[in-house]
Every structure is written in structure tokens, then in C-alpha cells.
């Protein structure tokens, strides 16, 4: 029984029952496939589950998309249909790519010539070809008559000319031509009918272009066609606009009125605003002879959502022509949540889902669908929030559908990062990030620990960017070698092969000293990676044809990406796209050499369309993109990201789009699709329709309007509904959220805000208690250390006084605060940095004191990689040499004689035993020098040595000491009471082993100096506090991580700061004298 | 503007063609006036939202403008439906316009197509123009707006430094290097503010030399 049968309903569940009964009444042979045309994988999955439920068993069914279905029909009806791939727009892109240059000089092609311009960039040509190919494909489906007339030679601007060039060739055909042929054959009936499917169902597609619809109508002569359509309203709503009102409107306004401008004046405003897409299609269906079989049901329940759905079903405008309906104050069926960011939207969603599980009995995660206009924006937040829950009772299982290859797959990401290096600068951080990707690291056999070594090497050899001088020259820069990969890697190799002394150069390279013997393997693998990387990436700089690119890129993938079991699918998809390049070259006959960036652009566009995971209806909450044909019913439907500028989306047509220039009913329009989609989402929610959007500024809480569709829906509710207590109904629907999940408002127990998060509760509590008081890090003293701590080395004693809090935390509590991580610098040094200046300066001072000519060490400094390249480096070096010379000048007289032997110390003082060795003693006294500005800690360290020398009073050894820094020099005279002073210091040491002492060398010294100058105690304390805090130019002492941990929240100069400062520094100041 | 004479602004009388410069202090109701003019354009000129461009500086101001204009259209629509309003401007508009049904139709249409309203920041409008007219203006189809061009400017300044001073004899640098380094040049460039986003994007593609350097 052939014919077209149309079934409509406002509920997809009813349509499935209809479909099931069609199958049940006329079961086909089990060996013949059932054909159901759908428009999404999600629908396919839902449908097979539902049919299995209805029929007990469901198998051997095909679910082609409309285009695929059309092609199969063509193949049956028209004998010589070209292979699928010939109809592939991918090949058309490259065919157009080949044709464009040949046609450029022809008449009518001026716009193309202008666009491509002088440069004739291949990338531009490809982007243009891509747009043209897409457009031609759209023409074939939406304007078949137009392109058929082009085939017949009509029109002569560039589009028809190019069209004829593209499809005039023997082998090629296009969809419109085959379509026309198929329709003719279907009408005449001169084809083998055996291969036609016995029954075709079209399910849940809200709109079919007439291209497909005509084909179905043609087919209906030979087989059963069943159309199952979701119709929002049971009323005849799609042809309400009578002709005369158009005319009268035109007369009244004096200008032509497009169909677009006309809207349903009667009926339901939501349907009128969002229903355009469906309206056009239902009108087309109504024009066929078949009478639709409608079965509509009233939405159940008394909720707000059910009432709104019922209004649409019955084409009712509640606000205008009926009384307001009163909604229960507990109604949760329609919710709008106004947040500050996408992240907050997900956090809010999580809490609200937990609440819904409580409120709606029997609700499970699989009953929930969450849609976003762009799921890629939300998926990281979804994972972050939904995976963070540690409590099994509150964990919500979920899956994310519609994610695309580049953002989901680390393999694809690594691949594009590799391509991204081509013609780039090879910055240390981007190269190491690449190597650090698990699949790459695995391929080269490097572990986590190995990567730390590698990072240290790269930093230590000062590798910043650029392969070598030649590479830099190609980038149009001076060909300097410093800070390049080549320079650094050679230093590493030398360091392994020829152990150096830190000064001897080989060639112009200084062996890097930090390569241990057992790290040879790591070094080998690391070098292997770079050899391959440089060779292959540099190779890719040369343009080549598509097929050659396929070979190159396949090698790239197999060289750099580990072929892991779990990544197998990703790699397969990637390789599939790479291999298709080979095929495309043949298909399109495009043999030009193209650049790396062109291939990269092309592949990124293709891969962006690849969906790697299904993620739809997996048993958890389904997150997906707002795509058309997603009208599957769920108990809870949430649409997130309903921001004013995000939805409905609007396509930007290219300037030469003939469809956009002359729109007709039935054309595709992203905006209309989105509007209809919103309507479908509203209708497919059974219990709750949930909306959220970013509606408050994250900076100042300023209101941001939502999507126009949300505003319209809210306004409809406002006009048609009221609450029991007379409060505006919008207040019941809309919840304004706080900026932070741990705002106390969520835990107050009243108002609409609530939270299920114990962590956030803890955070809210902590914040409150923090505001009230701040507890110190160590609240009470530790127990005294064991007696062996009374034996102390001189070095430890000195280390203690540099920073007592650090000494305590490290030595007694084993707390080592993380050093700042190595951050790779992006550029070579533009000046000599402070630490390098200090190190290099000290080296040069040694050399100068030994009488060497400092000019000879320029090459060494350069090979260390600390100098800026070129002239700036020479200048930095000569500046430094100047500084070193003036530093050495006053130093020299003191060291012209040989130094005395070191003094070995082993003394008992007040129950302490102090041991150690003091060197750096010359006939003129103990001498310390620092090639830096004056600092309290230098004086303090020397002071301890000085006291010890004075205590032991070794015969023939002078009792004075001298400190030289770049801006000050100090001498300490003989000390009579050395033992008493040392005893006081040791006592301080002992106290500092039990609790952090308020002794900070710089701040404490500042305090004592000011007191000695006659300042009042408060003034002196203020000066100390300034030294602790620092200023715009220099960081204060308080930024030290140990000090800030112990005293950051307390007053650092509270007692016993003053007493300690005086105890340590007063004797020192009394014995010091400024030289010069 | 042929006449330099300043007129007292009245949202009702101001002509809807030609140029008008409306000058007022903060908080005196410029946005309000703009929303009123928007409604007049809809009702009196029968323009659609697509045909009225409103441009302002910041994203926040754009959002506010959108919200204000939309609620103004709603006010006007309900006044044209009920025939009366307590708002002075709208009441005058209702009594002046004779075709109430036409007004209602165009206001309804404006509300339903408000997502297409051309209310933008300056950057947003330029980007849209570039996208819409990529073919006509010869730019790539996937041109993107770079929010922060600091990295590009940085790289250009550093390259300038490298090219200028690395191969140099150092004579000139010797005199100035105590005061001038890449950081200072960068400050200079940023202070000049001439390296706008548009140039930044093109410089990156190495199609056009940066006008600053």
C-alpha cells in the first residue's frame, strides 16, 4: 500500500507509539531493513530504545540522515549515480581551488580578482573556495532550479561560469541534476522497483527542504511513506495570514512588506515568535493531499510549565483573552537562574539538580537533558564541577555529547601544536609543553622525573627560542647564536662528553656541568626528540601538493605520537583525515604545491566537524549542544548560556550568497532554527524547564539582558499568571545568584538561595571566622629540642640569624616552602640580570685579584649565556668590568699577602658547643666582601665570625674584621666581651628553636640604627615596619615566604621585636665603624 | 551641521534625518533620549531593528542600552494597545500618531526581531563589518578580534631592538644604553597608543608592517 501518511502530535512519545503500531500492523520480513530517516544521532538512539520498549525487540533498522537517504534513493532510481565521494563537497573545495586561477582573467571574475589581490595567498584562495563550495552545495538543495538553469547556459557572472566549469566536466554531476533526473524517473516509473525500500518513516524532523520533500512525494507512488511530525499546536496555526492583510498593510505603510515582517497577530505569542520555521513546513505539508492524522494530548498537571505548553497547544493567549491563572507558590516547573559567569551557571545547575532529585520523586539523572548554544564553552566547567564532588551520595553521573575533535582530543591538540611550530620561533615553553604532552613523552620514553631534569637543563643552558643563527636569519633577525636550542644542546652534549672546569671553552661552547653520568639516557632521548622535531618541522616549511602532505603528516604523527590503545580511536580519526588528502588530490585534480598553514587550516576545519564520542543518553545527565532536531522528551530540560548575545545565533552570509540576496520561504536560517529549537526545548520538558544565563556583570553586578527568547517567555508568564500571595510571578521564576558559591546567603536558610556543598559551607564559615580574628601559624611554642641541638656549627648559627623563622620551620618542622617554579623565559636576556651580575661579578673579582686581565673572560661570559647578544652584551660586559675594577681597588691592598691558615673553632659557651672553621683571614684581619649593595645579613654573618676570632684570640691573628660591599665598607674592632655576646646570641638561637622569633635582619637593624640616632621608639618601629613592607621599588623583608607564613597576618614589630633587635644588633653597632 | 547654534533638545521635535549632536552631562538622560528616538524611528519611520545602528563604548554600556531600549519599546507597545500612558513622552507620541494599528505592528515586530538589533560596541561593530564584508574588503574569512595585543607589541619591540642594536657597533648604544632598553621602548609605544588592535592582527600575519615601527 503505497502513499504518504502524515502523523502529527504535540508529544514525541505518541508519535513513537504510532510508529510502533505501523510496524506492528504490517511487519516486514526480518531480513528487510526498516528505514527511518532522522536528523540526529541522539534521535536515533532514543528512537531505538523506545521502539525496543514498545515492541519488545528492535533490530535491523537503518537511520539515514536526509541527504544520505536521498543518495540511496538516487542510486536505486537513477542507474549511474556517481560514487558518494564525487558528490563530496570536500573534493569540490579543491576543484574550485584548481579552477580559480584559470578563470581569474575572464570577464565577470573581477570580484574574485579583487579579493585574492596581488598576493594570491593560497590560504585566502582556500578559504574562498571553501565558502564557494559550501554555497554551491546549498544552492543544489535549496535552489535546484537556479543551478539547473545555469547548467543550461543561463547567466554569465562568475558564479554560473564557475559552476559550469565545475560540473560541466564529463565525470561530475551535482545533486540538483540527479535529483531532477530521479524525480522524472519516479514520475515515469521506468526503473527497477525491487530495490526500493518497502516502507520509509521520517521521524521527528521539524522541517525538510522541498528538495527532500519532493523526493518523498515522488517515492510515495511506490512505497509507504510515513511522516511523523511534532506539531506544537493542534490548531491550524500555520496559514493564518490571509492575503488581504498583507495588501492592506502594504497600502497603509506605503512600502512593500516581506513575509519576514509579518507575524501571527492572533494566537499564542510564543508560538508566533518562535514558530516560523515549523510554520513554513507545515504549510507545505498541508498542501499535499494526505490528511494528517493528529493525536494531541493536554499536558498533565497544574504546573506553570504545563499551562504554558497547553496555551501553545490550544493557540491561546492567556494574558490577553482570559483571566490570569494562579500558580502555587511551590511551583518549580519553570526556573530562570541569573548568574555571573558560565562557571557559576554550572555550579548553580549542580545544586538545583540535587534539589530536583529531592523534589521530584523517581527523577533520575538519565531523565535530564542540558543544552547550551556552545557546549565547548561549558564542557570544561561541567567536568570541573561535576567531577569535583567527592561525596558519593551527591555525585551526579553525566556525559557530554557533541564535543569536537580539537577540543576533546589531546592527540588532535598535539598534532595541531606540532603544525603550529612550523615557521614559528620554537620558544622554549611551547616546545617543552609539546614534549610534556603524555602521548609525546611516552613516544620518546621520558618520565615525569625526566621532564624535571629536562626543564632544568633547558633553563640552565639558557635556551630561550630559535633553533640557531640561521633560523633567526630566516625570520629576518640578526643571526645570533645565543639562547638558541643549538647553543644549549651543544653545551649539554659537551657537558656529558668532556667534563669541563666551568671555565674552559671548547670551540666557543662552555660544557654544561649539571649532566650526570646516569642521565645519559634521558639526554639521548631528549636529543632524539629535538633532532626529529627540527628536521621534520623545518621540512614542512616547503610547500608541496596534497598527496605529499599526506605522507609528510603521517610520518609526523607516527614520529611524535605514541600509538596507545586508549588513543587508538583519536589517532584513527586523525589519520583518516590526513589520508583523505591523498584521495582529494586525485579526485579534484589539484596538484599545486601548498603551504603548511593552508593544510593546517583545512585539516582544522575538517577535524572540527568530527565528533569523537557519542555521549548521548548514556544513563547519566546528558549535556549537549543546542542542535536542531533535538526535540526528544525529558522530564527535565535545561538550557544554559541563554545570553543576549549568544542566542538566537545569526549566520553571517558571505557577500555573494545569492540565497541571502533573495530569500524565499523554506530557506535555512540559523536564527529561525534557534528560535524553533527553543520552542521545541520548551515543549519537550515534561516536569521542569530550566534556563540559566549570565545576567549580572562579574565586575559590578550590573544587569545584562538575557536572550530575547527568554525575555519573551518571561513576559508571557508575567501577563498570564499570578501567584497565590500576589507577588509578581517573575519573582517566583527568576533567581538572582551571588558571585561566589560560598556566599553566606546560600547558607542562611531563608530566601530562595540554597546550596548542597559542604565545602562551600566550610568556606563561608572560614571567611566569617577570618574576618573576626586571625590565628598565627604557630600558636604555642614547641617543646625544647633534644640536648644534641646544643652542639651547633658556626655555619648553622650564621644561617639561623639570617632568618630564624625559616631555620625553625626547616630544621625542626621539616617544612620547606616551595621555591618558585622555574618559569621559562620567552626571550634572550636584554640586560644582565641581577643574579647573573652577582655570580659573574664574583668570578671576575677572583680573576682580578689573581691579576688576570678581565678582557679575556668576555668569551666565557658570553658562552655562559648570561650576556645579551651583540653590542648590548659587549656594553653590559664592559660596564660590569668597570664596576668590578672599582670594587677590587680598595680590596686589593688587603689581600696582597697570602692569607693566614683558617682557624678551627671548638668552644664551649654556656652549655653550648660551637664548632667550625673560619677562613678568609689575612694579616690585616678577617675579610668578607660582597659584590652587591650593603645588607644587614652580611654584617651579621661576619659579626659571628668576628666574635669567635675574638673569643679564641689565636696567637698571631688580628682581632679586627672588615666587610666590603659595593656601596659601604665596615670594620669591626676588638671585642672584650665576646663570650657574653656569643652567649646572648646562643640563647637567642635556643629560643628560636621553639618558636618563630620576631627577628628580621633588615627591619631589626633599621630599628636599632634609628634608636641610636636619637629617634623615639615609635618612630623607629615605624621605620622598621617600612623595611618589612618595602616600597614600589624594592620588595620588603615581609615578602619572604617563611616570614609571611609566620607573621603575615600579625604585627611583625610587636614585642619582643624591639628587645631582640637590641639584643642582637646593639653590640654589633657599638663595635662597627664605617670606612671611607 | 551648518548651524553652530546649540538648540534645546526635545525628543519630540528633533528631526529624524540629518545630523544631530546631542551634548549633555552625565546622568541627564542621554540614554533615555536615545531610547525615545529609537521608538520614534520605529513608529514614525517604520524602520526595523536591523536598520537602526546604535554604537557605544563599552560592553557594559551596550548591554544597558539594549535593556533600556527594549523596555522602552514594550512601554510604547502597551500604550498603543491601551491607548494611554502615564509617561509624558509616550503619551504625546500616542496622541500624535494616528495609525495605532500600524504602530503596534511595527513595535511588535521590533520586539520579536530585537535579537537582530544593531546595538554594538565600536569594536563589535567593526568586527561585524569585517565579517560581513570579508569578501568585499579582501580580508580573511576567519579574522578574529584580539582582546589583548600586548604579546604582539612586545615581539615587535623586541625585534626592533634586535635588528637595530645587535649588529651595531655600539657607538650610539654606548651613549644611551643606561636610559634606553626594550622596556622603555615598549612603554613609549604603549604611551603613543598608535599600535591599535587592527594593526596588531595584521602585523602578526606579516602582511602589513606595523605603522609604529
Short mmCIF file of C-alpha atoms in Angstrom, two decimals, chain A residues 456-794:
data_model
loop_
_atom_site.label_atom_id
_atom_site.label_comp_id
_atom_site.label_asym_id
_atom_site.label_seq_id
_atom_site.Cartn_x
_atom_site.Cartn_y
_atom_site.Cartn_z
CA UNK A 456 66.40 22.23 34.49
CA UNK A 457 68.74 21.69 31.55
CA UNK A 458 66.84 24.00 29.26
CA UNK A 459 66.78 26.68 31.93
CA UNK A 460 70.42 26.09 32.91
CA UNK A 461 71.77 26.29 29.38
CA UNK A 462 69.67 29.40 28.81
CA UNK A 463 67.71 28.10 25.87
CA UNK A 464 65.02 30.63 25.05
CA UNK A 465 63.95 30.47 21.42
CA UNK A 466 65.16 29.85 17.87
CA UNK A 467 66.91 26.77 16.51
CA UNK A 468 70.17 28.53 15.62
CA UNK A 469 71.54 31.66 13.98
CA UNK A 470 70.49 30.53 10.52
CA UNK A 471 66.93 30.01 11.67
CA UNK A 472 66.84 33.51 13.11
CA UNK A 473 68.22 34.96 9.89
CA UNK A 474 65.34 33.33 8.03
CA UNK A 475 62.94 35.12 10.37
CA UNK A 476 64.57 38.39 9.30
CA UNK A 477 66.54 38.88 12.51
CA UNK A 478 70.27 39.08 13.24
CA UNK A 479 71.81 35.58 13.13
CA UNK A 480 72.94 35.41 16.75
CA UNK A 481 73.52 32.01 18.34
CA UNK A 482 72.95 32.86 21.99
CA UNK A 483 69.91 31.47 23.75
CA UNK A 484 69.17 29.15 20.83
CA UNK A 485 68.38 25.44 21.01
CA UNK A 486 71.53 24.61 19.12
CA UNK A 487 73.79 26.51 21.52
CA UNK A 488 72.13 24.94 24.55
CA UNK A 489 72.07 21.40 23.24
CA UNK A 490 75.75 21.56 22.31
CA UNK A 491 76.57 22.66 25.84
CA UNK A 492 74.65 19.68 27.18
CA UNK A 493 76.42 17.24 24.87
CA UNK A 494 79.81 18.71 25.71
CA UNK A 495 78.95 18.52 29.38
CA UNK A 496 78.33 14.82 29.00
CA UNK A 497 81.31 14.06 26.76
CA UNK A 498 84.03 16.40 28.05
CA UNK A 499 83.75 17.20 31.68
CA UNK A 500 84.93 20.82 31.97
CA UNK A 501 86.13 23.04 34.78
CA UNK A 502 83.43 25.60 34.33
CA UNK A 503 85.79 27.95 32.56
CA UNK A 504 87.50 26.22 29.67
CA UNK A 505 85.71 26.68 26.37
CA UNK A 506 85.61 24.09 23.61
CA UNK A 507 85.24 25.89 20.37
CA UNK A 508 83.03 28.70 21.61
CA UNK A 509 80.97 26.49 23.86
CA UNK A 510 81.12 26.03 27.60
CA UNK A 511 80.33 22.46 28.69
CA UNK A 512 77.25 22.37 30.91
CA UNK A 513 78.24 20.89 34.25
CA UNK A 514 74.98 19.52 35.51
CA UNK A 515 74.77 16.37 33.35
CA UNK A 516 75.30 13.31 35.49
CA UNK A 517 76.51 10.05 34.04
CA UNK A 518 73.25 8.18 34.62
CA UNK A 519 71.29 10.87 32.87
CA UNK A 520 72.86 9.95 29.55
CA UNK A 521 69.73 8.04 28.55
CA UNK A 522 67.49 10.98 29.26
CA UNK A 523 69.84 13.23 27.33
CA UNK A 524 69.82 10.81 24.43
CA UNK A 525 66.03 10.66 24.24
CA UNK A 526 65.73 14.38 24.66
CA UNK A 527 68.19 14.98 21.82
CA UNK A 528 66.37 12.39 19.72
CA UNK A 529 63.17 14.36 20.12
CA UNK A 530 64.82 17.57 19.02
CA UNK A 531 66.61 16.10 16.03
CA UNK A 532 63.30 14.75 14.77
CA UNK A 533 61.42 17.89 15.65
CA UNK A 534 63.77 20.28 13.91
CA UNK A 535 64.18 18.10 10.86
CA UNK A 536 60.53 17.39 10.33
CA UNK A 537 59.15 20.80 11.20
CA UNK A 538 61.75 22.56 9.06
CA UNK A 539 60.93 20.15 6.26
CA UNK A 540 57.33 21.25 6.46
CA UNK A 541 58.26 24.81 5.60
CA UNK A 542 58.47 23.77 1.96
CA UNK A 543 55.18 23.83 0.05
CA UNK A 544 54.04 20.57 -1.52
CA UNK A 545 50.95 19.03 -3.11
CA UNK A 546 48.20 17.41 -1.08
CA UNK A 547 49.34 13.84 -1.56
CA UNK A 548 52.87 14.68 -0.45
CA UNK A 549 51.41 16.42 2.58
CA UNK A 550 49.57 13.25 3.47
CA UNK A 551 52.86 11.35 3.51
CA UNK A 552 54.67 14.06 5.48
CA UNK A 553 51.94 14.34 8.07
CA UNK A 554 51.59 10.59 8.51
CA UNK A 555 55.30 10.46 9.30
CA UNK A 556 54.84 13.34 11.71
CA UNK A 557 52.08 11.52 13.57
CA UNK A 558 53.99 8.24 13.78
CA UNK A 559 57.17 10.01 14.89
CA UNK A 560 55.73 12.10 17.68
CA UNK A 561 52.60 10.43 18.93
CA UNK A 562 52.65 7.17 20.87
CA UNK A 563 50.28 4.61 19.38
CA UNK A 564 48.38 3.97 22.57
CA UNK A 565 45.43 1.67 22.97
CA UNK A 566 43.26 4.31 24.60
CA UNK A 567 44.04 6.92 21.97
CA UNK A 568 43.50 4.49 19.11
CA UNK A 569 40.22 5.99 18.01
CA UNK A 570 41.52 9.57 18.06
CA UNK A 571 44.58 8.59 16.08
CA UNK A 572 42.42 6.71 13.62
CA UNK A 573 40.22 9.74 13.05
CA UNK A 574 43.25 11.96 12.64
CA UNK A 575 44.92 9.59 10.22
CA UNK A 576 41.71 9.23 8.30
CA UNK A 577 41.62 12.95 7.66
CA UNK A 578 45.30 13.01 6.73
CA UNK A 579 44.86 10.14 4.30
CA UNK A 580 41.86 11.81 2.72
CA UNK A 581 44.25 14.50 1.45
CA UNK A 582 45.76 11.87 -0.80
CA UNK A 583 42.39 10.91 -2.19
CA UNK A 584 41.35 14.53 -2.64
CA UNK A 585 44.33 15.37 -4.79
CA UNK A 586 43.28 12.66 -7.26
CA UNK A 587 39.58 13.44 -7.08
CA UNK A 588 40.00 17.15 -7.55
CA UNK A 589 42.97 17.03 -9.89
CA UNK A 590 44.58 19.72 -7.79
CA UNK A 591 48.34 19.29 -7.93
CA UNK A 592 49.67 22.70 -6.85
CA UNK A 593 52.14 22.88 -4.02
CA UNK A 594 50.55 24.50 -0.98
CA UNK A 595 51.99 25.75 2.29
CA UNK A 596 51.80 24.20 5.72
CA UNK A 597 49.38 26.81 7.05
CA UNK A 598 46.95 26.05 4.23
CA UNK A 599 46.88 22.35 5.05
CA UNK A 600 46.64 23.16 8.73
CA UNK A 601 43.66 25.41 8.15
CA UNK A 602 41.95 22.79 6.02
CA UNK A 603 42.53 19.96 8.47
CA UNK A 604 41.43 22.06 11.43
CA UNK A 605 38.15 22.78 9.68
CA UNK A 606 37.59 19.11 8.85
CA UNK A 607 38.54 17.85 12.29
CA UNK A 608 36.34 20.45 13.93
CA UNK A 609 33.41 18.58 12.40
CA UNK A 610 34.48 15.21 13.72
CA UNK A 611 32.63 14.05 16.75
CA UNK A 612 34.69 11.64 18.75
CA UNK A 613 32.28 10.48 21.38
CA UNK A 614 28.58 9.84 21.33
CA UNK A 615 27.81 10.80 24.89
CA UNK A 616 24.06 10.88 24.26
CA UNK A 617 21.70 9.02 26.59
CA UNK A 618 24.35 7.05 28.40
CA UNK A 619 22.44 6.76 31.64
CA UNK A 620 23.64 9.97 33.25
CA UNK A 621 22.70 13.60 32.73
CA UNK A 622 23.19 14.36 29.04
CA UNK A 623 24.94 17.61 28.16
CA UNK A 624 24.75 18.56 24.52
CA UNK A 625 24.84 21.38 22.06
CA UNK A 626 21.63 23.10 21.04
CA UNK A 627 21.19 21.44 17.71
CA UNK A 628 18.10 21.22 15.59
CA UNK A 629 16.02 18.04 15.77
CA UNK A 630 16.66 17.57 19.46
CA UNK A 631 13.05 17.50 20.44
CA UNK A 632 13.44 14.32 22.47
CA UNK A 633 11.31 14.47 25.62
CA UNK A 634 12.99 14.58 29.01
CA UNK A 635 11.49 15.11 32.43
CA UNK A 636 13.90 17.98 32.98
CA UNK A 637 15.19 20.10 30.12
CA UNK A 638 17.77 22.73 30.99
CA UNK A 639 19.06 25.31 28.56
CA UNK A 640 22.12 27.14 29.81
CA UNK A 641 24.05 30.03 28.31
CA UNK A 642 20.89 31.89 27.23
CA UNK A 643 22.81 35.14 26.99
CA UNK A 644 21.56 38.06 24.98
CA UNK A 645 24.42 37.93 22.52
CA UNK A 646 24.63 34.14 22.29
CA UNK A 647 21.12 33.08 21.34
CA UNK A 648 19.49 33.01 18.88
CA UNK A 649 22.58 32.84 16.73
CA UNK A 650 22.71 34.57 13.43
CA UNK A 651 24.67 33.43 10.44
CA UNK A 652 26.78 35.97 8.62
CA UNK A 653 26.25 35.23 4.95
CA UNK A 654 29.13 35.92 2.57
CA UNK A 655 28.61 38.88 0.31
CA UNK A 656 27.99 36.80 -2.81
CA UNK A 657 25.39 34.47 -1.29
CA UNK A 658 22.54 34.53 -3.80
CA UNK A 659 20.12 32.91 -1.37
CA UNK A 660 20.68 35.66 1.19
CA UNK A 661 20.19 38.25 -1.51
CA UNK A 662 16.82 36.81 -2.47
CA UNK A 663 15.41 34.83 0.46
CA UNK A 664 12.42 32.52 -0.02
CA UNK A 665 10.24 30.64 2.43
CA UNK A 666 11.85 27.34 3.38
CA UNK A 667 15.40 28.66 3.24
CA UNK A 668 17.70 27.65 6.02
CA UNK A 669 18.14 30.26 8.68
CA UNK A 670 20.17 29.64 11.77
CA UNK A 671 18.18 32.29 13.59
CA UNK A 672 14.82 30.69 12.79
CA UNK A 673 16.21 27.27 13.64
CA UNK A 674 17.39 28.52 17.01
CA UNK A 675 14.04 30.08 17.75
CA UNK A 676 12.23 26.90 16.83
CA UNK A 677 14.73 24.92 18.84
CA UNK A 678 13.91 26.96 21.90
CA UNK A 679 10.24 26.27 21.34
CA UNK A 680 10.91 22.55 20.96
CA UNK A 681 13.01 22.54 24.11
CA UNK A 682 10.15 24.20 25.99
CA UNK A 683 7.68 21.65 24.65
CA UNK A 684 9.81 18.59 25.29
CA UNK A 685 10.22 19.30 29.01
CA UNK A 686 7.82 17.12 30.97
CA UNK A 687 8.36 18.29 34.55
CA UNK A 688 10.83 21.17 34.60
CA UNK A 689 12.08 23.71 32.11
CA UNK A 690 15.24 25.28 33.47
CA UNK A 691 17.05 28.29 32.00
CA UNK A 692 20.24 29.97 33.10
CA UNK A 693 22.30 32.80 31.69
CA UNK A 694 25.00 35.28 32.56
CA UNK A 695 22.83 38.17 33.58
CA UNK A 696 24.97 40.02 36.09
CA UNK A 697 28.27 41.70 35.44
CA UNK A 698 31.10 39.90 37.16
CA UNK A 699 32.65 43.32 37.87
CA UNK A 700 29.80 45.36 39.25
CA UNK A 701 26.63 43.20 39.36
CA UNK A 702 25.17 45.33 36.59
CA UNK A 703 22.22 43.72 34.91
CA UNK A 704 22.82 42.12 31.50
CA UNK A 705 19.72 41.32 29.44
CA UNK A 706 19.13 37.65 28.52
CA UNK A 707 18.28 36.21 25.15
CA UNK A 708 15.27 37.88 23.63
CA UNK A 709 13.53 34.49 23.70
CA UNK A 710 13.90 34.30 27.47
CA UNK A 711 12.54 37.82 27.88
CA UNK A 712 9.55 36.97 25.71
CA UNK A 713 8.79 33.83 27.67
CA UNK A 714 9.08 35.69 30.98
CA UNK A 715 6.84 38.46 29.73
CA UNK A 716 4.27 35.93 28.64
CA UNK A 717 4.26 34.41 32.12
CA UNK A 718 4.04 37.83 33.69
CA UNK A 719 0.99 38.66 31.61
CA UNK A 720 -0.82 35.37 32.02
CA UNK A 721 -0.12 34.17 35.52
CA UNK A 722 -0.28 35.30 39.11
CA UNK A 723 0.88 33.91 42.43
CA UNK A 724 -1.16 32.92 45.46
CA UNK A 725 0.18 35.72 47.62
CA UNK A 726 0.03 38.38 44.95
CA UNK A 727 3.80 38.69 44.45
CA UNK A 728 4.90 39.07 40.83
CA UNK A 729 5.10 35.70 39.17
CA UNK A 730 8.53 36.60 37.77
CA UNK A 731 9.93 36.61 41.32
CA UNK A 732 8.85 33.01 41.64
CA UNK A 733 10.53 32.03 38.37
CA UNK A 734 13.70 34.07 38.40
CA UNK A 735 16.51 33.53 40.92
CA UNK A 736 19.36 36.00 41.04
CA UNK A 737 22.54 34.30 42.18
CA UNK A 738 25.57 35.56 44.05
CA UNK A 739 29.02 35.96 42.62
CA UNK A 740 30.50 33.21 44.78
CA UNK A 741 29.23 29.77 45.66
CA UNK A 742 30.42 30.32 49.22
CA UNK A 743 28.41 33.47 49.79
CA UNK A 744 26.72 33.25 53.24
CA UNK A 745 23.39 33.92 51.50
CA UNK A 746 23.36 30.28 50.33
CA UNK A 747 23.51 29.00 53.88
CA UNK A 748 21.22 31.40 55.70
CA UNK A 749 18.27 29.01 55.45
CA UNK A 750 15.79 31.60 54.22
CA UNK A 751 15.22 33.13 50.82
CA UNK A 752 15.40 31.33 47.51
CA UNK A 753 19.12 30.57 47.63
CA UNK A 754 20.40 27.23 48.85
CA UNK A 755 23.43 25.02 48.45
CA UNK A 756 24.28 21.37 48.91
CA UNK A 757 28.00 21.94 49.11
CA UNK A 758 29.66 21.21 52.43
CA UNK A 759 32.93 22.60 51.08
CA UNK A 760 31.30 25.92 50.31
CA UNK A 761 29.68 25.96 53.73
CA UNK A 762 33.10 25.41 55.25
CA UNK A 763 34.47 28.23 53.10
CA UNK A 764 31.67 30.57 54.12
CA UNK A 765 32.32 29.76 57.78
CA UNK A 766 36.05 30.19 57.45
CA UNK A 767 35.60 33.51 55.78
CA UNK A 768 33.43 34.69 58.60
CA UNK A 769 35.84 33.49 61.28
CA UNK A 770 38.79 35.02 59.41
CA UNK A 771 37.07 38.34 59.50
CA UNK A 772 36.76 38.08 63.24
CA UNK A 773 40.28 37.13 64.17
CA UNK A 774 43.44 35.84 62.64
CA UNK A 775 45.32 33.00 64.21
CA UNK A 776 49.09 32.89 63.99
CA UNK A 777 50.72 29.99 62.14
CA UNK A 778 52.37 28.60 65.26
CA UNK A 779 50.09 29.18 68.23
CA UNK A 780 52.28 27.99 71.10
CA UNK A 781 55.98 27.20 71.49
CA UNK A 782 57.28 23.77 70.57
CA UNK A 783 58.87 21.58 73.19
CA UNK A 784 62.56 22.23 73.74
CA UNK A 785 64.70 20.32 71.28
CA UNK A 786 66.88 17.40 72.49
CA UNK A 787 70.25 18.18 74.04
CA UNK A 788 72.25 17.43 70.88
CA UNK A 789 70.86 20.65 69.38
CA UNK A 790 73.20 22.40 71.86
CA UNK A 791 76.07 21.39 69.59
CA UNK A 792 75.93 23.85 66.80
CA UNK A 793 78.18 24.62 63.87
CA UNK A 794 79.25 28.16 63.08
#
